[in-house]
Every structure is written in structure tokens, then in C-alpha cells.
Amino acid sequence: AQSVSQHNHHVILSEAASLELGCNYSYGGTVNLFWYVQYPGQHLQLLLKYFSGDPLVKGIKGFEAEFIKSKFSFNLRKPSVQWSDTAEYFCAVIAGYSSASKIIFGSGTRLSIRP
Amino acid sequence: NAGVTQTPKFRVLKTGQSMTLLCAQDMNHEYMYWYRQDPGMGLRLIHYSVGEGTTAKGEVPDGYNVSRLKKQNFLLGLESAAPSQTSVYFCASSWSSGGAYNEQFFGPGTRLTVL
């Protein structure tokens, strides 16, 4: 069965530090990859997605992610975090393109930014 | 354009009581989903629908039923609530499950406590 692993459960950084959150998935075929963000008390919002083409994807608020097929990874990065980036981040995968393809979410990484 | 809305926002139930959560979307999406979010477990798919009049089981369907009588609405029912169903429930919708239009849009969530 497909799965998504986010190995960092809680990351604490100071403002202006660089960020990289890991995401690995298990599926050998075509995938769509997503990063969602959930700010405190709010619903999930899409940060960025990879569908096809350039494996380096740029999203909102200065976030980017790189799809490395050989490593089954889709790590999220931001060069300089802000206090407002405090949130929970979820990696997600859709394996294949059929109507039965369902999105699988990772368990999430809580990011805390010290002002 | 309200997007995805959920009713109610909060609810407290006693064990054995029943209730229905309502999800509505105004984006004419074909696909709709119900998830539950528990600490450290990310989002888990309960049931989903690929179009009006259709429903299918997700990862954790036991104890829940759903109906999609109208394209814009997706109802989640708990017939006999149990404390294990204490969770935050999110509804989502999307154009498709595969391809370029599979981004899921989420509602604000319903926080359910079962005593």
C-alpha cells in the first residue's frame, strides 16, 4: 500500500533560519505530490503541488519543493522563515491517475518559529 | 464564492447519540471527501464520492455513513457515536482525483467531542 512519511514531527527554528522538511513516499509509478499548510485554528491550504515538468516547484509565501524521483522524495524548503510560518505542514501523494486514485497524507510536521 | 463550508463548527455528543455533519461546496466539483484529523496521525480518509449519487469507503469507514444526494452536498452521519470518534472532521472537494485539477479544497472543520 502507498504511504507517505514525514520524519520530522516537530521542528523549532528561529526567524530567518532556513527550513527543510522531509517527505518520502512509497509508490513506483506516476505521482502527484502536494504540500498543504494548516495555520493554527484554520483549515488546510495548498502551498504547492507537483504535477509534471520541472521538478523544482515554487509555491506561495516563498516556499519551494523539489521532486527527486530516484529518492522518492518531495522535500519542502524556504530560505528564511518568518514567525508567521508557524503552522503544521502536511505532505500528500496521489498515486496514479484513475478515478480510484486517492490522496494519502503524511502525519504532518509541526513548525514552531521563535521570534 | 464561499468555497467549502461545514456545519456545525463544534458539537458535543454523548455515547450512543447520532448526528449528521453537512458539507457544501459551490465550485461545481465532482469529487468530495470526508477526513478525520487526529494528533500525530495526519488526515485519514473516511468516505469519498466521485459524483452525485455515488459514495465509496476510504481508509477508516467503520461507524460512519455518507450520502451525496445533491452534487454540492456531502453528508457524514454517525449513527451511534463512540468516544473513539472524538476528532476534527474536514470535508474537501476537487474537480478530479488524477491529472492537473486534483487539488483538494478544504472546509474549516468540525470539532466533535463524544463523551
CSV table of N, CA and C in Angstrom, one decimal, chain B residues 64-113:
chain,number,residue,atom,x,y,z
B,64,TYR,N,-19.3,5.1,10.3
B,64,TYR,CA,-19.8,6.3,9.6
B,64,TYR,C,-20.6,5.9,8.4
B,65,ASN,N,-21.6,6.8,8.0
B,65,ASN,CA,-22.2,6.6,6.7
B,65,ASN,C,-22.3,7.9,6.0
B,66,VAL,N,-22.4,7.9,4.7
B,66,VAL,CA,-22.4,9.2,3.9
B,66,VAL,C,-23.5,9.1,2.9
B,67,SER,N,-23.9,10.3,2.4
B,67,SER,CA,-24.8,10.4,1.3
B,67,SER,C,-24.5,11.6,0.4
B,68,ARG,N,-24.7,11.5,-0.9
B,68,ARG,CA,-24.4,12.6,-1.8
B,68,ARG,C,-25.6,12.6,-2.8
B,69,LEU,N,-26.7,13.2,-2.2
B,69,LEU,CA,-28.0,13.3,-3.0
B,69,LEU,C,-27.9,14.4,-3.9
B,70,LYS,N,-27.2,15.5,-3.6
B,70,LYS,CA,-27.0,16.6,-4.5
B,70,LYS,C,-25.5,16.8,-4.7
B,71,LYS,N,-25.2,17.3,-5.9
B,71,LYS,CA,-23.8,17.4,-6.2
B,71,LYS,C,-23.0,18.3,-5.3
B,72,GLN,N,-23.7,19.3,-4.8
B,72,GLN,CA,-23.0,20.3,-3.9
B,72,GLN,C,-22.9,19.9,-2.5
B,73,ASN,N,-23.6,18.8,-2.1
B,73,ASN,CA,-23.6,18.5,-0.6
B,73,ASN,C,-23.1,17.1,-0.4
B,74,PHE,N,-22.4,16.9,0.7
B,74,PHE,CA,-21.9,15.6,1.1
B,74,PHE,C,-22.1,15.5,2.6
B,75,LEU,N,-23.0,14.5,3.0
B,75,LEU,CA,-23.3,14.4,4.4
B,75,LEU,C,-22.6,13.3,5.1
B,76,LEU,N,-22.1,13.5,6.3
B,76,LEU,CA,-21.4,12.4,7.1
B,76,LEU,C,-22.3,12.1,8.3
B,77,GLY,N,-22.7,10.9,8.5
B,77,GLY,CA,-23.5,10.5,9.6
B,77,GLY,C,-22.8,9.6,10.6
B,78,LEU,N,-23.1,9.8,11.9
B,78,LEU,CA,-22.7,8.9,12.9
B,78,LEU,C,-24.0,8.4,13.5
B,79,GLU,N,-24.2,7.1,13.4
B,79,GLU,CA,-25.5,6.5,13.9
B,79,GLU,C,-25.5,6.3,15.4
B,80,SER,N,-24.3,5.9,15.9
B,80,SER,CA,-24.2,5.7,17.4
B,80,SER,C,-22.8,6.1,17.8
B,81,ALA,N,-22.7,7.3,18.2
B,81,ALA,CA,-21.3,7.9,18.5
B,81,ALA,C,-20.6,7.2,19.6
B,82,ALA,N,-19.3,7.1,19.4
B,82,ALA,CA,-18.4,6.5,20.4
B,82,ALA,C,-17.3,7.4,20.7
B,83,PRO,N,-16.7,7.3,21.9
B,83,PRO,CA,-15.6,8.3,22.3
B,83,PRO,C,-14.4,8.2,21.3
B,84,SER,N,-14.2,7.1,20.6
B,84,SER,CA,-13.1,7.0,19.6
B,84,SER,C,-13.4,7.8,18.4
B,85,GLN,N,-14.6,8.4,18.3
B,85,GLN,CA,-14.9,9.2,17.2
B,85,GLN,C,-14.7,10.7,17.5
B,86,THR,N,-14.2,11.0,18.7
B,86,THR,CA,-13.8,12.3,19.0
B,86,THR,C,-12.6,12.7,18.1
B,87,SER,N,-12.8,13.8,17.4
B,87,SER,CA,-11.8,14.2,16.4
B,87,SER,C,-12.2,15.5,15.7
B,88,VAL,N,-11.4,16.0,14.8
B,88,VAL,CA,-11.8,17.1,14.0
B,88,VAL,C,-12.0,16.5,12.6
B,89,TYR,N,-13.2,16.9,12.1
B,89,TYR,CA,-13.6,16.4,10.8
B,89,TYR,C,-13.5,17.4,9.7
B,90,PHE,N,-12.8,17.1,8.6
B,90,PHE,CA,-12.7,18.0,7.5
B,90,PHE,C,-13.4,17.4,6.3
B,91,CYS,N,-14.1,18.3,5.6
B,91,CYS,CA,-14.6,18.0,4.3
B,91,CYS,C,-13.7,18.7,3.2
B,92,ALA,N,-13.6,18.0,2.0
B,92,ALA,CA,-12.8,18.6,0.9
B,92,ALA,C,-13.5,18.3,-0.4
B,93,SER,N,-13.2,19.1,-1.4
B,93,SER,CA,-13.7,18.8,-2.7
B,93,SER,C,-12.7,19.0,-3.8
B,94,SER,N,-12.8,18.4,-4.9
B,94,SER,CA,-11.9,18.6,-6.0
B,94,SER,C,-12.6,18.3,-7.4
B,95,TRP,N,-12.0,18.8,-8.5
B,95,TRP,CA,-12.5,18.6,-9.8
B,95,TRP,C,-12.4,17.1,-10.1
B,96,SER,N,-11.2,16.5,-9.8
B,96,SER,CA,-10.9,15.2,-10.2
B,96,SER,C,-10.0,14.6,-9.2
B,97,SER,N,-9.6,13.3,-9.4
B,97,SER,CA,-8.6,12.7,-8.5
B,97,SER,C,-7.3,12.6,-9.1
B,98,GLY,N,-7.3,12.5,-10.4
B,98,GLY,CA,-6.0,12.4,-11.1
B,98,GLY,C,-5.8,13.6,-12.1
B,99,GLY,N,-4.6,13.8,-12.6
B,99,GLY,CA,-4.5,14.9,-13.5
B,99,GLY,C,-4.2,16.3,-12.9
B,100,ALA,N,-4.3,17.3,-13.7
B,100,ALA,CA,-3.9,18.6,-13.3
B,100,ALA,C,-4.9,19.3,-12.4
B,101,TYR,N,-6.1,18.8,-12.3
B,101,TYR,CA,-7.2,19.5,-11.5
B,101,TYR,C,-7.5,18.7,-10.2
B,102,ASN,N,-6.6,18.1,-9.6
B,102,ASN,CA,-6.9,17.3,-8.5
B,102,ASN,C,-6.6,17.9,-7.1
B,103,GLU,N,-6.3,19.2,-7.1
B,103,GLU,CA,-6.1,19.9,-5.9
B,103,GLU,C,-7.4,19.8,-5.0
B,104,GLN,N,-7.3,19.5,-3.8
B,104,GLN,CA,-8.4,19.5,-2.9
B,104,GLN,C,-8.5,20.8,-2.1
B,105,PHE,N,-9.8,21.2,-2.0
B,105,PHE,CA,-10.1,22.5,-1.3
B,105,PHE,C,-10.8,22.0,0.0
B,106,PHE,N,-10.3,22.5,1.1
B,106,PHE,CA,-10.8,22.1,2.4
B,106,PHE,C,-11.8,23.1,3.1
B,107,GLY,N,-12.7,22.5,3.8
B,107,GLY,CA,-13.6,23.3,4.7
B,107,GLY,C,-12.9,23.6,6.0
B,108,PRO,N,-13.6,24.4,6.8
B,108,PRO,CA,-13.0,24.9,8.1
B,108,PRO,C,-12.9,23.9,9.2
B,109,GLY,N,-13.6,22.7,9.0
B,109,GLY,CA,-13.5,21.7,10.0
B,109,GLY,C,-14.7,21.7,11.0
B,110,THR,N,-15.0,20.6,11.6
B,110,THR,CA,-16.0,20.4,12.7
B,110,THR,C,-15.3,19.7,13.8
B,111,ARG,N,-15.3,20.3,15.0
B,111,ARG,CA,-14.6,19.7,16.1
B,111,ARG,C,-15.7,18.9,16.9
B,112,LEU,N,-15.6,17.6,17.0
B,112,LEU,CA,-16.6,16.8,17.6
B,112,LEU,C,-16.0,16.1,18.8
B,113,THR,N,-16.7,16.2,19.9
B,113,THR,CA,-16.3,15.5,21.2
B,113,THR,C,-17.4,14.6,21.6
